[in-house]
Amino acid sequence: MLGVNVWRRMLGVDRATVIEDVDFDEEADSVVVHVRPRRSTKRRCGRCGVRAPGYDQGDGRRNWRTIDLGTLMCHLQADSPRVDCPEHGPTVAQVPWAHHDAGHTRDFDDQLAWLVTHTAKSTVVDLMRVAWRTVGSIISRVVAEGLAAHDPFDGLVRIGIDEISYKRGHRYLTIAVDHDSGRLIWAAVGRDKVTLNKFFDLLGDKRNAKIRLVSADGAGWIGEVVTERCANATLCIDAFHVCQWASKALDDVRRDVWNEARKGGMSQHAKELKGCRYALWRNPEDLTARQERKLAWIAKVNTALYRAYLMKEQLRIAIRTKGVLAITMLDDWLAWAQRCRIPAFVELGRKLKRNQKGIEAAMLNNLSNALVESTNTKLRVLHRMAFGFKEPEHLIALALLDRGGYCPPLPGR
Ligand SMILES: [Zn+2]
């Protein structure tokens, strides 16, 4: 016979849980462990944890699914009486093995949350034997608990604000990252002043005043709210977004040149141009030999497109240089853009000129571009994963779990 301590470890419950009996439910094909909270932890409100007088027996015996025992499913079973909380009224009493209102134990929730951030969606569903929509509510629970235990807004000095599209570009999230911890600290549905104001409301005036730098993508509404709410902050434009604008301008030039060739009956030439997209996009140090030959070909046959390419590269180098030298390089670049006679780059030059102060602030303050870029990329991956969650809140929980540092350790390790 196994001792009660081994059972306790196997089930991941501590001394606050009394194990009464273990049996097997043939019909459910599950091990059922009968438990109760130790007397000292009984009769607390499930929502706030305050001691409260008993109310009634609630729904009687209840099951909580926990981590499988070998190949068998396992449930904890206990009474679920209600207490009369002075604040919440009749509420199911707190149990030490599970979150309030949960059908799974804490260990089950933690293992599932860990798996979601470490492996593929189908693996999680098969291994844990849960529906994907259940995963959404479990990770929301885990993140809510993490947020309650650790305030992500403490000591913020340098933050980044960005918008991310989801639902095929029809909906948006506004997100905030902490440049110092490298974490995602907040996300909400929407991309407007009202949404962003909610973030600064959460922080409160005292913490808003401590923020020194806010990086963003140059969107007017972000700038307006930041100026209004963070009296001591300098607004910077993320280098990541400036590079994105330049890539977009280059792609516009390529498309125009390609369309001209196509309409002019130069179909072979058009085809070759189409194949150049990646050679133009990539950083020169990452080019394959084939892509290098493509670029050499562009230089020979289309000087405008090649000049556009050089301009994109020059801008990228200036941004990467950072510091005072970068500011001189940016000035030179703006002068070049003004007289380049490539409409997309003349336009890009104007956009940069309008945002020059913010771009220079980013160059001088050496903000991590990698953070905004990787958060942006990772959230796109997570969004594909979150497909199947009905609530955007579950996508936000998934994002915070993965990028906000709320992923719990594996139980028992
Ligand atoms: Zn309560």
mmCIF file of C-alpha atoms and ligand atoms in Angstrom:
data_model
loop_
_atom_site.group_PDB
_atom_site.id
_atom_site.type_symbol
_atom_site.label_atom_id
_atom_site.label_comp_id
_atom_site.label_asym_id
_atom_site.label_seq_id
_atom_site.Cartn_x
_atom_site.Cartn_y
_atom_site.Cartn_z
ATOM 1 C CA MET A 1 0.000 0.000 0.000
ATOM 2 C CA LEU A 2 1.188 3.505 -0.833
ATOM 3 C CA GLY A 3 1.384 5.929 2.092
ATOM 4 C CA VAL A 4 -0.694 9.097 2.134
ATOM 5 C CA ASN A 5 2.406 11.231 1.564
ATOM 6 C CA VAL A 6 3.140 9.519 -1.734
ATOM 7 C CA TRP A 7 -0.478 10.000 -2.776
ATOM 8 C CA ARG A 8 -0.228 13.647 -1.854
ATOM 9 C CA ARG A 9 2.847 14.117 -4.018
ATOM 10 C CA MET A 10 1.316 12.138 -6.848
ATOM 11 C CA LEU A 11 -1.753 14.383 -6.775
ATOM 12 C CA GLY A 12 0.220 17.564 -6.187
ATOM 13 C CA VAL A 13 -1.760 18.642 -3.109
ATOM 14 C CA ASP A 14 -0.228 19.935 0.109
ATOM 15 C CA ARG A 15 -1.098 19.349 3.759
ATOM 16 C CA ALA A 16 -4.117 21.628 3.495
ATOM 17 C CA THR A 17 -5.835 18.747 1.693
ATOM 18 C CA VAL A 18 -6.933 15.608 3.534
ATOM 19 C CA ILE A 19 -7.048 12.455 1.408
ATOM 20 C CA GLU A 20 -9.903 10.259 2.649
ATOM 21 C CA ASP A 21 -10.085 7.422 0.163
ATOM 22 C CA VAL A 22 -9.116 6.351 -3.347
ATOM 23 C CA ASP A 23 -11.349 4.289 -5.616
ATOM 24 C CA PHE A 24 -12.031 3.657 -9.266
ATOM 25 C CA ASP A 25 -15.071 4.800 -11.259
ATOM 26 C CA GLU A 26 -15.628 2.131 -13.938
ATOM 27 C CA GLU A 27 -18.114 4.198 -15.870
ATOM 28 C CA ALA A 28 -15.944 7.303 -16.088
ATOM 29 C CA ASP A 29 -12.803 5.134 -16.440
ATOM 30 C CA SER A 30 -11.153 7.355 -13.868
ATOM 31 C CA VAL A 31 -9.384 7.087 -10.534
ATOM 32 C CA VAL A 32 -11.422 9.048 -7.981
ATOM 33 C CA VAL A 33 -9.651 10.465 -4.942
ATOM 34 C CA HIS A 34 -11.974 11.577 -2.153
ATOM 35 C CA VAL A 35 -10.614 14.684 -0.443
ATOM 36 C CA ARG A 36 -11.586 17.507 1.903
ATOM 37 C CA PRO A 37 -9.918 20.713 2.993
ATOM 38 C CA ARG A 38 -8.185 20.503 6.386
ATOM 39 C CA ARG A 39 -10.289 22.082 9.099
ATOM 40 C CA SER A 40 -8.130 25.219 9.387
ATOM 41 C CA THR A 41 -8.599 26.046 5.699
ATOM 42 C CA LYS A 42 -12.332 25.413 5.621
ATOM 43 C CA ARG A 43 -15.138 27.925 5.318
ATOM 44 C CA ARG A 44 -13.487 30.654 3.315
ATOM 45 C CA CYS A 45 -15.132 32.535 0.462
ATOM 46 C CA GLY A 46 -13.989 31.061 -2.869
ATOM 47 C CA ARG A 47 -13.646 34.508 -4.381
ATOM 48 C CA CYS A 48 -11.904 36.553 -1.705
ATOM 49 C CA GLY A 49 -10.633 33.975 0.803
ATOM 50 C CA VAL A 50 -12.252 35.715 3.775
ATOM 51 C CA ARG A 51 -13.604 33.480 6.558
ATOM 52 C CA ALA A 52 -17.391 33.289 6.432
ATOM 53 C CA PRO A 53 -20.222 31.359 8.096
ATOM 54 C CA GLY A 54 -21.612 28.300 6.321
ATOM 55 C CA TYR A 55 -24.611 28.847 4.036
ATOM 56 C CA ASP A 56 -25.709 25.486 2.559
ATOM 57 C CA GLN A 57 -24.400 22.300 0.955
ATOM 58 C CA GLY A 58 -24.308 23.858 -2.540
ATOM 59 C CA ASP A 59 -24.430 21.250 -5.304
ATOM 60 C CA GLY A 60 -23.169 18.422 -3.113
ATOM 61 C CA ARG A 61 -20.207 16.274 -4.270
ATOM 62 C CA ARG A 62 -18.121 17.706 -7.079
ATOM 63 C CA ASN A 63 -15.259 16.510 -9.293
ATOM 64 C CA TRP A 64 -12.065 18.317 -10.268
ATOM 65 C CA ARG A 65 -10.012 16.770 -13.034
ATOM 66 C CA THR A 66 -6.328 16.510 -12.148
ATOM 67 C CA ILE A 67 -3.195 15.303 -13.977
ATOM 68 C CA ASP A 68 -3.498 11.716 -15.280
ATOM 69 C CA LEU A 69 -2.101 8.860 -13.203
ATOM 70 C CA GLY A 70 -0.133 6.956 -15.799
ATOM 71 C CA THR A 71 -2.594 6.259 -18.590
ATOM 72 C CA LEU A 72 -5.672 6.743 -16.418
ATOM 73 C CA MET A 73 -7.649 9.894 -15.883
ATOM 74 C CA CYS A 74 -7.910 11.075 -12.304
ATOM 75 C CA HIS A 75 -10.434 13.231 -10.445
ATOM 76 C CA LEU A 76 -10.472 14.721 -6.984
ATOM 77 C CA GLN A 77 -13.908 14.528 -5.416
ATOM 78 C CA ALA A 78 -15.207 16.567 -2.480
ATOM 79 C CA ASP A 79 -18.231 18.321 -1.013
ATOM 80 C CA SER A 80 -18.718 21.834 -2.309
ATOM 81 C CA PRO A 81 -20.609 23.706 0.411
ATOM 82 C CA ARG A 82 -21.350 27.407 0.153
ATOM 83 C CA VAL A 83 -20.428 30.115 2.641
ATOM 84 C CA ASP A 84 -22.185 33.407 3.211
ATOM 85 C CA CYS A 85 -19.469 35.939 2.361
ATOM 86 C CA PRO A 86 -20.113 39.424 3.749
ATOM 87 C CA GLU A 87 -18.973 40.865 0.426
ATOM 88 C CA HIS A 88 -19.965 38.242 -2.182
ATOM 89 C CA GLY A 89 -23.034 36.649 -0.615
ATOM 90 C CA PRO A 90 -23.569 32.878 -0.939
ATOM 91 C CA THR A 91 -20.404 31.597 -2.632
ATOM 92 C CA VAL A 92 -18.859 28.137 -3.065
ATOM 93 C CA ALA A 93 -16.207 27.708 -0.375
ATOM 94 C CA GLN A 94 -12.518 27.899 -1.269
ATOM 95 C CA VAL A 95 -10.647 24.634 -1.794
ATOM 96 C CA PRO A 96 -6.854 24.401 -1.610
ATOM 97 C CA TRP A 97 -6.463 22.232 -4.736
ATOM 98 C CA ALA A 98 -8.223 24.374 -7.340
ATOM 99 C CA HIS A 99 -8.970 27.951 -8.423
ATOM 100 C CA HIS A 100 -12.439 29.269 -7.719
ATOM 101 C CA ASP A 101 -15.025 28.181 -10.264
ATOM 102 C CA ALA A 102 -12.588 25.788 -11.928
ATOM 103 C CA GLY A 103 -13.296 22.226 -13.044
ATOM 104 C CA HIS A 104 -9.592 21.339 -12.951
ATOM 105 C CA THR A 105 -6.994 21.342 -10.208
ATOM 106 C CA ARG A 106 -4.206 23.939 -9.969
ATOM 107 C CA ASP A 107 -1.648 21.367 -11.096
ATOM 108 C CA PHE A 108 -3.729 20.494 -14.121
ATOM 109 C CA ASP A 109 -4.072 24.206 -14.985
ATOM 110 C CA ASP A 110 -0.324 24.790 -14.550
ATOM 111 C CA GLN A 111 0.737 21.791 -16.607
ATOM 112 C CA LEU A 112 -1.633 22.791 -19.378
ATOM 113 C CA ALA A 113 -0.445 26.422 -19.330
ATOM 114 C CA TRP A 114 3.171 25.259 -19.487
ATOM 115 C CA LEU A 115 2.406 22.990 -22.446
ATOM 116 C CA VAL A 116 0.562 25.725 -24.341
ATOM 117 C CA THR A 117 3.691 27.881 -24.365
ATOM 118 C CA HIS A 118 6.051 25.011 -25.150
ATOM 119 C CA THR A 119 4.347 22.853 -27.738
ATOM 120 C CA ALA A 120 1.797 22.637 -30.533
ATOM 121 C CA LYS A 121 -1.914 23.096 -30.032
ATOM 122 C CA SER A 122 -2.851 19.580 -31.181
ATOM 123 C CA THR A 123 -0.280 18.086 -28.796
ATOM 124 C CA VAL A 124 -1.835 19.924 -25.847
ATOM 125 C CA VAL A 125 -5.353 18.837 -26.778
ATOM 126 C CA ASP A 126 -4.392 15.166 -27.254
ATOM 127 C CA LEU A 127 -2.088 14.846 -24.281
ATOM 128 C CA MET A 128 -4.318 16.641 -21.780
ATOM 129 C CA ARG A 129 -7.610 15.308 -23.231
ATOM 130 C CA VAL A 130 -9.315 18.695 -23.254
ATOM 131 C CA ALA A 131 -11.148 20.734 -25.872
ATOM 132 C CA TRP A 132 -9.232 23.747 -27.171
ATOM 133 C CA ARG A 133 -11.930 26.151 -25.887
ATOM 134 C CA THR A 134 -11.338 24.798 -22.370
ATOM 135 C CA VAL A 135 -7.679 25.746 -22.781
ATOM 136 C CA GLY A 136 -8.739 29.373 -23.257
ATOM 137 C CA SER A 137 -10.526 29.584 -19.918
ATOM 138 C CA ILE A 138 -7.779 27.702 -18.076
ATOM 139 C CA ILE A 139 -4.973 29.984 -19.240
ATOM 140 C CA SER A 140 -7.101 33.038 -18.438
ATOM 141 C CA ARG A 141 -7.369 31.714 -14.897
ATOM 142 C CA VAL A 142 -3.634 31.091 -14.612
ATOM 143 C CA VAL A 143 -2.781 34.556 -15.922
ATOM 144 C CA ALA A 144 -5.347 36.248 -13.653
ATOM 145 C CA GLU A 145 -3.716 34.538 -10.684
ATOM 146 C CA GLY A 146 -0.253 35.614 -11.872
ATOM 147 C CA LEU A 147 -1.394 39.217 -12.305
ATOM 148 C CA ALA A 148 -2.867 39.223 -8.806
ATOM 149 C CA ALA A 149 0.394 37.939 -7.329
ATOM 150 C CA HIS A 150 2.777 40.211 -9.214
ATOM 151 C CA ASP A 151 2.081 43.773 -10.348
ATOM 152 C CA PRO A 152 3.469 44.149 -13.886
ATOM 153 C CA PHE A 153 3.181 47.930 -13.697
ATOM 154 C CA ASP A 154 5.646 48.455 -10.893
ATOM 155 C CA GLY A 155 8.735 50.499 -11.732
ATOM 156 C CA LEU A 156 7.978 51.144 -15.409
ATOM 157 C CA VAL A 157 10.421 53.624 -16.967
ATOM 158 C CA ARG A 158 10.784 52.747 -20.644
ATOM 159 C CA ILE A 159 7.780 51.237 -22.393
ATOM 160 C CA GLY A 160 6.680 50.479 -25.939
ATOM 161 C CA ILE A 161 3.144 50.725 -27.294
ATOM 162 C CA ASP A 162 2.075 48.985 -30.450
ATOM 163 C CA GLU A 163 -0.973 47.760 -32.289
ATOM 164 C CA ILE A 164 -1.384 44.240 -33.619
ATOM 165 C CA SER A 165 -4.051 43.157 -36.051
ATOM 166 C CA TYR A 166 -5.962 39.922 -35.687
ATOM 167 C CA LYS A 167 -9.023 38.307 -37.331
ATOM 168 C CA ARG A 168 -7.383 38.795 -40.732
ATOM 169 C CA GLY A 169 -6.693 42.440 -40.067
ATOM 170 C CA HIS A 170 -10.267 43.292 -39.053
ATOM 171 C CA ARG A 171 -9.671 43.641 -35.339
ATOM 172 C CA TYR A 172 -6.856 45.159 -33.354
ATOM 173 C CA LEU A 173 -5.142 44.777 -30.025
ATOM 174 C CA THR A 174 -3.204 47.584 -28.419
ATOM 175 C CA ILE A 175 -0.252 46.218 -26.479
ATOM 176 C CA ALA A 176 2.350 47.607 -24.093
ATOM 177 C CA VAL A 177 5.832 46.178 -23.461
ATOM 178 C CA ASP A 178 8.416 47.008 -20.814
ATOM 179 C CA HIS A 179 11.752 47.714 -22.526
ATOM 180 C CA ASP A 180 13.656 46.976 -19.325
ATOM 181 C CA SER A 181 12.194 43.588 -18.394
ATOM 182 C CA GLY A 182 11.555 42.656 -22.030
ATOM 183 C CA ARG A 183 8.019 41.625 -21.150
ATOM 184 C CA LEU A 184 4.572 42.191 -22.505
ATOM 185 C CA ILE A 185 2.746 43.968 -19.692
ATOM 186 C CA TRP A 186 -0.675 44.758 -21.064
ATOM 187 C CA ALA A 187 -2.980 44.145 -24.026
ATOM 188 C CA ALA A 188 -6.546 45.172 -24.813
ATOM 189 C CA VAL A 189 -8.992 45.010 -27.701
ATOM 190 C CA GLY A 190 -9.153 48.156 -29.830
ATOM 191 C CA ARG A 191 -6.750 50.722 -31.243
ATOM 192 C CA ASP A 192 -7.834 54.167 -30.240
ATOM 193 C CA LYS A 193 -7.376 56.785 -27.578
ATOM 194 C CA VAL A 194 -10.091 55.304 -25.344
ATOM 195 C CA THR A 195 -8.335 51.920 -25.281
ATOM 196 C CA LEU A 196 -4.908 53.365 -24.546
ATOM 197 C CA ASN A 197 -6.287 55.677 -21.882
ATOM 198 C CA LYS A 198 -7.478 52.578 -20.009
ATOM 199 C CA PHE A 199 -3.848 51.474 -19.718
ATOM 200 C CA PHE A 200 -2.755 54.777 -18.186
ATOM 201 C CA ASP A 201 -5.812 54.688 -15.910
ATOM 202 C CA LEU A 202 -4.609 51.321 -14.597
ATOM 203 C CA LEU A 203 -1.150 52.742 -13.961
ATOM 204 C CA GLY A 204 -2.421 55.875 -12.230
ATOM 205 C CA ASP A 205 -0.940 59.378 -12.239
ATOM 206 C CA LYS A 206 1.967 58.621 -9.941
ATOM 207 C CA ARG A 207 3.334 55.796 -12.077
ATOM 208 C CA ASN A 208 2.559 57.616 -15.348
ATOM 209 C CA ALA A 209 4.796 60.455 -14.176
ATOM 210 C CA LYS A 210 7.723 58.049 -13.743
ATOM 211 C CA ILE A 211 7.691 56.927 -17.354
ATOM 212 C CA ARG A 212 10.653 58.444 -19.229
ATOM 213 C CA LEU A 213 10.420 56.894 -22.686
ATOM 214 C CA VAL A 214 7.548 55.628 -24.773
ATOM 215 C CA SER A 215 8.292 53.997 -28.108
ATOM 216 C CA ALA A 216 5.551 53.603 -30.693
ATOM 217 C CA ASP A 217 4.956 53.346 -34.434
ATOM 218 C CA GLY A 218 4.329 57.032 -35.088
ATOM 219 C CA ALA A 219 0.535 56.688 -34.938
ATOM 220 C CA GLY A 220 -0.966 60.061 -34.032
ATOM 221 C CA TRP A 221 -3.430 58.742 -31.446
ATOM 222 C CA ILE A 222 -0.672 57.073 -29.406
ATOM 223 C CA GLY A 223 1.373 60.279 -29.415
ATOM 224 C CA GLU A 224 -1.594 62.356 -28.289
ATOM 225 C CA VAL A 225 -2.474 60.105 -25.364
ATOM 226 C CA VAL A 226 1.163 59.782 -24.242
ATOM 227 C CA THR A 227 1.689 63.546 -24.331
ATOM 228 C CA GLU A 228 -1.461 64.025 -22.308
ATOM 229 C CA ARG A 229 -0.866 61.324 -19.706
ATOM 230 C CA CYS A 230 2.925 61.016 -19.287
ATOM 231 C CA ALA A 231 4.247 64.477 -18.533
ATOM 232 C CA ASN A 232 7.887 63.348 -18.277
ATOM 233 C CA ALA A 233 8.070 60.979 -21.233
ATOM 234 C CA THR A 234 9.890 61.395 -24.542
ATOM 235 C CA LEU A 235 8.115 59.795 -27.467
ATOM 236 C CA CYS A 236 10.290 57.631 -29.737
ATOM 237 C CA ILE A 237 9.537 55.910 -33.021
ATOM 238 C CA ASP A 238 10.503 52.254 -32.979
ATOM 239 C CA ALA A 239 13.225 51.483 -35.494
ATOM 240 C CA PHE A 240 11.306 48.319 -36.331
ATOM 241 C CA HIS A 241 8.448 50.387 -37.741
ATOM 242 C CA VAL A 242 10.736 52.749 -39.663
ATOM 243 C CA CYS A 243 12.334 49.698 -41.345
ATOM 244 C CA GLN A 244 8.840 48.373 -42.095
ATOM 245 C CA TRP A 245 7.908 51.655 -43.793
ATOM 246 C CA ALA A 246 11.076 51.497 -45.906
ATOM 247 C CA SER A 247 10.411 47.889 -46.934
ATOM 248 C CA LYS A 248 6.887 48.835 -47.892
ATOM 249 C CA ALA A 249 8.142 51.757 -50.030
ATOM 250 C CA LEU A 250 10.650 49.470 -51.748
ATOM 251 C CA ASP A 251 7.946 46.946 -52.482
ATOM 252 C CA ASP A 252 5.770 49.693 -54.000
ATOM 253 C CA VAL A 253 8.628 50.616 -56.340
ATOM 254 C CA ARG A 254 9.150 46.965 -57.302
ATOM 255 C CA ARG A 255 5.449 46.523 -58.028
ATOM 256 C CA ASP A 256 5.328 49.655 -60.207
ATOM 257 C CA VAL A 257 8.368 48.569 -62.189
ATOM 258 C CA TRP A 258 6.922 45.093 -62.580
ATOM 259 C CA ASN A 259 3.529 46.427 -63.749
ATOM 260 C CA GLU A 260 5.242 48.638 -66.305
ATOM 261 C CA ALA A 261 7.206 45.712 -67.682
ATOM 262 C CA ARG A 262 4.104 43.549 -67.817
ATOM 263 C CA LYS A 263 1.986 46.160 -69.579
ATOM 264 C CA GLY A 264 4.843 46.977 -71.924
ATOM 265 C CA GLY A 265 4.807 43.371 -73.159
ATOM 266 C CA MET A 266 8.084 42.447 -71.466
ATOM 267 C CA SER A 267 6.708 39.315 -69.837
ATOM 268 C CA GLN A 268 10.051 37.582 -69.248
ATOM 269 C CA HIS A 269 11.467 40.721 -67.686
ATOM 270 C CA ALA A 270 8.350 41.059 -65.494
ATOM 271 C CA LYS A 271 8.694 37.461 -64.368
ATOM 272 C CA GLU A 272 12.293 37.986 -63.331
ATOM 273 C CA LEU A 273 11.353 41.115 -61.420
ATOM 274 C CA LYS A 274 8.678 39.232 -59.564
ATOM 275 C CA GLY A 275 11.266 36.725 -58.432
ATOM 276 C CA CYS A 276 13.370 39.512 -56.911
ATOM 277 C CA ARG A 277 11.121 40.247 -54.003
ATOM 278 C CA TYR A 278 13.124 38.330 -51.410
ATOM 279 C CA ALA A 279 16.503 39.457 -52.685
ATOM 280 C CA LEU A 280 15.333 43.056 -52.177
ATOM 281 C CA TRP A 281 13.855 42.379 -48.769
ATOM 282 C CA ARG A 282 16.669 40.534 -47.130
ATOM 283 C CA ASN A 283 19.572 42.107 -45.330
ATOM 284 C CA PRO A 284 22.606 41.992 -47.660
ATOM 285 C CA GLU A 285 24.607 39.897 -45.187
ATOM 286 C CA ASP A 286 21.928 37.167 -45.374
ATOM 287 C CA LEU A 287 21.679 36.939 -49.152
ATOM 288 C CA THR A 288 22.230 33.633 -50.919
ATOM 289 C CA ALA A 289 24.519 33.550 -53.969
ATOM 290 C CA ARG A 290 21.440 33.338 -56.198
ATOM 291 C CA GLN A 291 19.881 36.371 -54.547
ATOM 292 C CA GLU A 292 23.156 38.291 -54.954
ATOM 293 C CA ARG A 293 23.079 37.589 -58.676
ATOM 294 C CA LYS A 294 19.469 38.839 -58.775
ATOM 295 C CA LEU A 295 20.519 42.100 -57.170
ATOM 296 C CA ALA A 296 23.389 42.507 -59.627
ATOM 297 C CA TRP A 297 20.894 41.955 -62.417
ATOM 298 C CA ILE A 298 18.560 44.644 -61.012
ATOM 299 C CA ALA A 299 21.491 47.068 -60.785
ATOM 300 C CA LYS A 300 22.106 46.533 -64.492
ATOM 301 C CA VAL A 301 18.554 46.584 -65.868
ATOM 302 C CA ASN A 302 16.660 48.892 -63.541
ATOM 303 C CA THR A 303 18.521 51.692 -61.918
ATOM 304 C CA ALA A 304 15.466 53.196 -60.170
ATOM 305 C CA LEU A 305 14.631 49.949 -58.388
ATOM 306 C CA TYR A 306 18.273 49.451 -57.471
ATOM 307 C CA ARG A 307 18.515 52.980 -56.129
ATOM 308 C CA ALA A 308 15.375 52.353 -54.057
ATOM 309 C CA TYR A 309 17.051 49.233 -52.691
ATOM 310 C CA LEU A 310 20.187 51.173 -51.757
ATOM 311 C CA MET A 311 18.062 53.790 -50.030
ATOM 312 C CA LYS A 312 16.288 51.190 -47.938
ATOM 313 C CA GLU A 313 19.634 49.687 -46.979
ATOM 314 C CA GLN A 314 21.196 53.050 -46.152
ATOM 315 C CA LEU A 315 18.273 53.874 -43.894
ATOM 316 C CA ARG A 316 18.546 50.512 -42.154
ATOM 317 C CA ILE A 317 22.265 51.090 -41.532
ATOM 318 C CA ALA A 318 21.601 54.574 -40.123
ATOM 319 C CA ILE A 319 19.001 53.179 -37.752
ATOM 320 C CA ARG A 320 21.263 50.377 -36.644
ATOM 321 C CA THR A 321 24.150 52.765 -36.038
ATOM 322 C CA LYS A 322 22.349 54.660 -33.262
ATOM 323 C CA GLY A 323 23.787 57.669 -31.414
ATOM 324 C CA VAL A 324 24.894 61.060 -32.790
ATOM 325 C CA LEU A 325 26.452 59.573 -35.926
ATOM 326 C CA ALA A 326 23.088 58.011 -36.784
ATOM 327 C CA ILE A 327 21.459 61.439 -36.640
ATOM 328 C CA THR A 328 23.905 62.816 -39.226
ATOM 329 C CA MET A 329 23.266 59.757 -41.392
ATOM 330 C CA LEU A 330 19.518 60.308 -41.106
ATOM 331 C CA ASP A 331 19.944 63.942 -42.193
ATOM 332 C CA ASP A 332 21.930 62.844 -45.248
ATOM 333 C CA TRP A 333 19.325 60.242 -46.026
ATOM 334 C CA LEU A 334 16.469 62.757 -45.833
ATOM 335 C CA ALA A 335 18.319 65.044 -48.254
ATOM 336 C CA TRP A 336 18.841 62.084 -50.605
ATOM 337 C CA ALA A 337 15.163 61.115 -50.410
ATOM 338 C CA GLN A 338 14.098 64.660 -51.275
ATOM 339 C CA ARG A 339 15.927 64.631 -54.600
ATOM 340 C CA CYS A 340 15.683 60.927 -55.506
ATOM 341 C CA ARG A 341 12.693 61.289 -57.870
ATOM 342 C CA ILE A 342 11.283 57.947 -56.782
ATOM 343 C CA PRO A 343 7.753 58.857 -55.638
ATOM 344 C CA ALA A 344 7.485 56.134 -52.940
ATOM 345 C CA PHE A 345 10.759 57.276 -51.379
ATOM 346 C CA VAL A 346 10.008 60.980 -51.690
ATOM 347 C CA GLU A 347 6.833 60.177 -49.756
ATOM 348 C CA LEU A 348 8.762 58.040 -47.246
ATOM 349 C CA GLY A 349 11.198 60.939 -46.787
ATOM 350 C CA ARG A 350 8.286 63.237 -45.940
ATOM 351 C CA LYS A 351 6.899 60.738 -43.457
ATOM 352 C CA LEU A 352 10.288 60.426 -41.776
ATOM 353 C CA LYS A 353 10.679 64.196 -41.728
ATOM 354 C CA ARG A 354 7.323 64.496 -39.948
ATOM 355 C CA ASN A 355 8.492 61.940 -37.400
ATOM 356 C CA GLN A 356 12.133 63.025 -37.290
ATOM 357 C CA LYS A 357 12.075 64.045 -33.636
ATOM 358 C CA GLY A 358 10.752 60.664 -32.549
ATOM 359 C CA ILE A 359 13.166 58.724 -34.767
ATOM 360 C CA GLU A 360 16.123 60.690 -33.418
ATOM 361 C CA ALA A 361 14.938 60.126 -29.854
ATOM 362 C CA ALA A 362 14.942 56.370 -30.504
ATOM 363 C CA MET A 363 18.474 56.592 -32.001
ATOM 364 C CA LEU A 364 19.805 58.495 -28.994
ATOM 365 C CA ASN A 365 18.103 56.358 -26.376
ATOM 366 C CA ASN A 366 19.213 53.062 -27.814
ATOM 367 C CA LEU A 367 15.871 51.314 -27.355
ATOM 368 C CA SER A 368 15.757 47.636 -28.114
ATOM 369 C CA ASN A 369 14.248 47.166 -31.506
ATOM 370 C CA ALA A 370 14.396 43.420 -31.121
ATOM 371 C CA LEU A 371 11.818 43.469 -28.339
ATOM 372 C CA VAL A 372 9.077 45.177 -30.334
ATOM 373 C CA GLU A 373 9.908 43.111 -33.378
ATOM 374 C CA SER A 374 9.922 39.772 -31.573
ATOM 375 C CA THR A 375 6.742 40.598 -29.633
ATOM 376 C CA ASN A 376 5.073 41.533 -32.879
ATOM 377 C CA THR A 377 6.197 38.319 -34.584
ATOM 378 C CA LYS A 378 5.372 36.099 -31.622
ATOM 379 C CA LEU A 379 1.894 37.545 -31.216
ATOM 380 C CA ARG A 380 1.153 36.709 -34.831
ATOM 381 C CA VAL A 381 2.116 33.094 -34.133
ATOM 382 C CA LEU A 382 0.018 33.069 -30.955
ATOM 383 C CA HIS A 383 -2.894 34.515 -32.829
ATOM 384 C CA ARG A 384 -2.844 31.597 -35.249
ATOM 385 C CA MET A 385 -2.720 29.323 -32.232
ATOM 386 C CA ALA A 386 -5.603 31.146 -30.533
ATOM 387 C CA PHE A 387 -7.803 30.529 -33.534
ATOM 388 C CA GLY A 388 -10.746 28.671 -32.023
ATOM 389 C CA PHE A 389 -10.927 30.838 -28.918
ATOM 390 C CA LYS A 390 -14.179 32.771 -29.090
ATOM 391 C CA GLU A 391 -13.158 35.497 -26.668
ATOM 392 C CA PRO A 392 -10.349 37.926 -27.510
ATOM 393 C CA GLU A 393 -9.598 37.871 -23.751
ATOM 394 C CA HIS A 394 -8.281 34.344 -24.199
ATOM 395 C CA LEU A 395 -5.902 35.520 -26.924
ATOM 396 C CA ILE A 396 -4.723 38.235 -24.539
ATOM 397 C CA ALA A 397 -4.227 35.649 -21.771
ATOM 398 C CA LEU A 398 -2.219 33.488 -24.158
ATOM 399 C CA ALA A 399 -0.066 36.477 -25.103
ATOM 400 C CA LEU A 400 0.565 37.417 -21.464
ATOM 401 C CA LEU A 401 1.267 33.820 -20.536
ATOM 402 C CA ASP A 402 3.925 33.533 -23.208
ATOM 403 C CA ARG A 403 5.396 37.053 -23.394
ATOM 404 C CA GLY A 404 4.491 38.428 -19.980
ATOM 405 C CA GLY A 405 6.346 35.903 -17.873
ATOM 406 C CA TYR A 406 3.234 34.286 -16.416
ATOM 407 C CA CYS A 407 3.972 30.764 -17.564
ATOM 408 C CA PRO A 408 4.020 28.584 -14.414
ATOM 409 C CA PRO A 409 6.702 25.937 -13.885
ATOM 410 C CA LEU A 410 5.742 22.326 -14.478
ATOM 411 C CA PRO A 411 4.125 20.892 -11.317
ATOM 412 C CA GLY A 412 6.372 18.859 -9.064
ATOM 413 C CA ARG A 413 9.671 20.061 -10.600
HETATM 414 ZN ZN ZN B 1 -15.945 36.859 -0.704
#
